[in-house]
């Protein structure tokens, strides 16, 4: 999208129309969570990924809602300006967006309005209200495989694209929330799967059961088996990778192989090879439970997961796709995390320099000195994410609208949205939401089509459902206490895959566990009533 070059004296609607924003007929559809529009039945199927916004039958949507919560300052934030913390920690939107949001006065620290240059101190409490626009996820339901009310656990198959817990922009589109909203089952997590990973999970029905089962996972007593679709011809012989892993960038969740990392061991065995796509289906047995373990170990072998957006793009990793790991020689320009922290902590004076979204916090967030290659990879991943989020729309539409309104009113206005410190709700003290709360923001003089009518931010296009998950599926767990549980083989793991990623191999049909559970509970209540 090109920059705006029209005169500041042009009428406001005309100036904004020159920005080539979305057509006005592509408005967001108000649709309850967990529902989709049967586009095929009403004749709107125009081809792949061409459904009108909010109408893709492969996606699950939820109406945006206001959400107030509070969180306390973390140790790594102490001594840093709030704008810098928000920009580098959360990266949900651009630095310019957060600056204007803070200047609108909707964020408070210890009950006092927080401005962009406020320096955070130990013990500070941040209060914030956001209009949550949860991204859509795939419309695949959570499959309930087994419910044991006596032992207080549930076995499910999680769809790819849904996180287990509330995190980042996701809250109601999380497994624990959907289990309660869709099935009326209050669950507690025992183990985690990456948001992009599908497959078997064991959930507890009480906090006590969760603690007991989580101990088994933590102690390595649970045998796990996954299946993945990877690039290239994977070797036929069984291969064991024992390379240690370390997370070096929190914002992107990037994990690399380095001696400073934690012990990690994975055993791989090829199941089949797809010559048409030049991809292999591989059985994966992790012997440890590290973050991104299977994904990084497969990349190390030169066979990353075929559609992995983090570890499988040549634009970021080069033609060898990270085979053999990254260079570990520290960059000459790099500084240690301790030095980076010391440069920021203890100064009450505002930090004048502008945050560099590519490089400013790379050394700060990494626990080790990084090589030039590692720093370059992190920068490329961040830019790739920014491009996918369409930052140019924020700069050239939202803030042009704000500037134009300020000119018309002759003074600073509060036309920006309330999304500032978008902290992970699992880290903060979440307050109850009020979906009917009126907008605390003043509406702009002109709201272009394609923008939210509550918080006045541009509404993103629907994602392609096939980019919301990766070809990695938790297939089987064996526990000392609960026995062995497994899902059918996902359709994309079949030897003669037809390209449709939904469903199971050989058309496997699962029994209605929820119906059986309701009937069992009904009979139990009748027997109890008879005894009483």
PDB file of N, CA and C in Angstrom, residues 198-199 227-229 281 471-475 487-495 497 500-506:
ATOM      1  N   UNK A 198      -1.710 -30.615  16.628  1.00  0.00           N
ATOM      2  CA  UNK A 198      -2.968 -31.286  16.940  1.00  0.00           C
ATOM      3  C   UNK A 198      -2.689 -32.573  17.713  1.00  0.00           C
ATOM      4  N   UNK A 199      -3.783 -33.181  18.210  1.00  0.00           N
ATOM      5  CA  UNK A 199      -3.630 -34.518  18.741  1.00  0.00           C
ATOM      6  C   UNK A 199      -3.996 -34.725  20.191  1.00  0.00           C
ATOM      7  N   UNK A 227       3.192 -38.165  15.056  1.00  0.00           N
ATOM      8  CA  UNK A 227       3.399 -38.392  13.638  1.00  0.00           C
ATOM      9  C   UNK A 227       3.535 -37.027  12.978  1.00  0.00           C
ATOM     10  N   UNK A 228       4.455 -36.930  11.996  1.00  0.00           N
ATOM     11  CA  UNK A 228       4.722 -35.657  11.328  1.00  0.00           C
ATOM     12  C   UNK A 228       4.880 -35.884   9.831  1.00  0.00           C
ATOM     13  N   UNK A 229       4.538 -34.862   9.049  1.00  0.00           N
ATOM     14  CA  UNK A 229       4.795 -34.863   7.605  1.00  0.00           C
ATOM     15  C   UNK A 229       5.918 -33.869   7.351  1.00  0.00           C
ATOM     16  N   UNK A 281       6.264 -39.133   5.793  1.00  0.00           N
ATOM     17  CA  UNK A 281       5.516 -39.214   7.046  1.00  0.00           C
ATOM     18  C   UNK A 281       6.392 -39.973   8.041  1.00  0.00           C
ATOM     19  N   UNK A 471       1.741 -29.958  10.318  1.00  0.00           N
ATOM     20  CA  UNK A 471       1.588 -31.410  10.195  1.00  0.00           C
ATOM     21  C   UNK A 471       2.371 -32.113  11.303  1.00  0.00           C
ATOM     22  N   UNK A 472       1.893 -31.922  12.512  1.00  0.00           N
ATOM     23  CA  UNK A 472       2.463 -32.607  13.671  1.00  0.00           C
ATOM     24  C   UNK A 472       1.306 -32.968  14.589  1.00  0.00           C
ATOM     25  N   UNK A 473       1.169 -34.261  14.907  1.00  0.00           N
ATOM     26  CA  UNK A 473       0.001 -34.755  15.626  1.00  0.00           C
ATOM     27  C   UNK A 473       0.441 -35.694  16.738  1.00  0.00           C
ATOM     28  N   UNK A 474      -0.051 -35.436  17.960  1.00  0.00           N
ATOM     29  CA  UNK A 474       0.207 -36.338  19.091  1.00  0.00           C
ATOM     30  C   UNK A 474      -0.685 -37.561  18.925  1.00  0.00           C
ATOM     31  N   UNK A 475      -0.087 -38.694  18.637  1.00  0.00           N
ATOM     32  CA  UNK A 475      -0.832 -39.889  18.246  1.00  0.00           C
ATOM     33  C   UNK A 475      -1.176 -40.807  19.419  1.00  0.00           C
ATOM     34  N   UNK A 487      -5.264 -41.664  19.138  1.00  0.00           N
ATOM     35  CA  UNK A 487      -6.233 -41.189  18.146  1.00  0.00           C
ATOM     36  C   UNK A 487      -6.000 -41.976  16.857  1.00  0.00           C
ATOM     37  N   UNK A 488      -6.957 -41.956  15.937  1.00  0.00           N
ATOM     38  CA  UNK A 488      -6.660 -42.516  14.611  1.00  0.00           C
ATOM     39  C   UNK A 488      -5.546 -41.706  13.948  1.00  0.00           C
ATOM     40  N   UNK A 489      -5.031 -42.218  12.865  1.00  0.00           N
ATOM     41  CA  UNK A 489      -4.001 -41.503  12.114  1.00  0.00           C
ATOM     42  C   UNK A 489      -4.666 -40.360  11.348  1.00  0.00           C
ATOM     43  N   UNK A 490      -4.158 -39.115  11.490  1.00  0.00           N
ATOM     44  CA  UNK A 490      -4.769 -37.999  10.754  1.00  0.00           C
ATOM     45  C   UNK A 490      -4.693 -38.233   9.247  1.00  0.00           C
ATOM     46  N   UNK A 491      -5.640 -37.681   8.549  1.00  0.00           N
ATOM     47  CA  UNK A 491      -5.768 -37.927   7.112  1.00  0.00           C
ATOM     48  C   UNK A 491      -4.518 -37.544   6.342  1.00  0.00           C
ATOM     49  N   UNK A 492      -3.877 -36.435   6.745  1.00  0.00           N
ATOM     50  CA  UNK A 492      -2.691 -35.989   6.018  1.00  0.00           C
ATOM     51  C   UNK A 492      -1.494 -36.922   6.197  1.00  0.00           C
ATOM     52  N   UNK A 493      -1.594 -37.867   7.155  1.00  0.00           N
ATOM     53  CA  UNK A 493      -0.502 -38.816   7.382  1.00  0.00           C
ATOM     54  C   UNK A 493      -0.682 -40.106   6.597  1.00  0.00           C
ATOM     55  N   UNK A 494      -1.765 -40.196   5.820  1.00  0.00           N
ATOM     56  CA  UNK A 494      -2.001 -41.403   5.034  1.00  0.00           C
ATOM     57  C   UNK A 494      -1.027 -41.550   3.884  1.00  0.00           C
ATOM     58  N   UNK A 495      -0.774 -42.790   3.502  1.00  0.00           N
ATOM     59  CA  UNK A 495       0.205 -43.053   2.445  1.00  0.00           C
ATOM     60  C   UNK A 495      -0.264 -42.518   1.100  1.00  0.00           C
ATOM     61  N   UNK A 497      -2.385 -39.823   0.448  1.00  0.00           N
ATOM     62  CA  UNK A 497      -3.120 -38.632   0.863  1.00  0.00           C
ATOM     63  C   UNK A 497      -3.662 -37.872  -0.345  1.00  0.00           C
ATOM     64  N   UNK A 500      -6.740 -33.366   1.343  1.00  0.00           N
ATOM     65  CA  UNK A 500      -7.700 -32.851   2.322  1.00  0.00           C
ATOM     66  C   UNK A 500      -7.176 -33.166   3.714  1.00  0.00           C
ATOM     67  N   UNK A 501      -6.919 -32.134   4.509  1.00  0.00           N
ATOM     68  CA  UNK A 501      -6.287 -32.344   5.814  1.00  0.00           C
ATOM     69  C   UNK A 501      -7.285 -32.652   6.921  1.00  0.00           C
ATOM     70  N   UNK A 502      -8.572 -32.544   6.658  1.00  0.00           N
ATOM     71  CA  UNK A 502      -9.567 -32.778   7.706  1.00  0.00           C
ATOM     72  C   UNK A 502      -9.915 -34.259   7.810  1.00  0.00           C
ATOM     73  N   UNK A 503     -10.124 -34.727   9.034  1.00  0.00           N
ATOM     74  CA  UNK A 503     -10.568 -36.096   9.241  1.00  0.00           C
ATOM     75  C   UNK A 503      -9.430 -37.070   9.472  1.00  0.00           C
ATOM     76  N   UNK A 504      -9.771 -38.357   9.409  1.00  0.00           N
ATOM     77  CA  UNK A 504      -8.845 -39.435   9.757  1.00  0.00           C
ATOM     78  C   UNK A 504      -8.600 -40.355   8.580  1.00  0.00           C
ATOM     79  N   UNK A 505      -7.510 -41.086   8.634  1.00  0.00           N
ATOM     80  CA  UNK A 505      -7.203 -42.064   7.600  1.00  0.00           C
ATOM     81  C   UNK A 505      -8.279 -43.157   7.590  1.00  0.00           C
ATOM     82  N   UNK A 506      -8.557 -43.676   6.396  1.00  0.00           N
ATOM     83  CA  UNK A 506      -9.506 -44.783   6.217  1.00  0.00           C
ATOM     84  C   UNK A 506     -10.891 -44.434   6.739  1.00  0.00           C
TER      85      UNK A 506
END
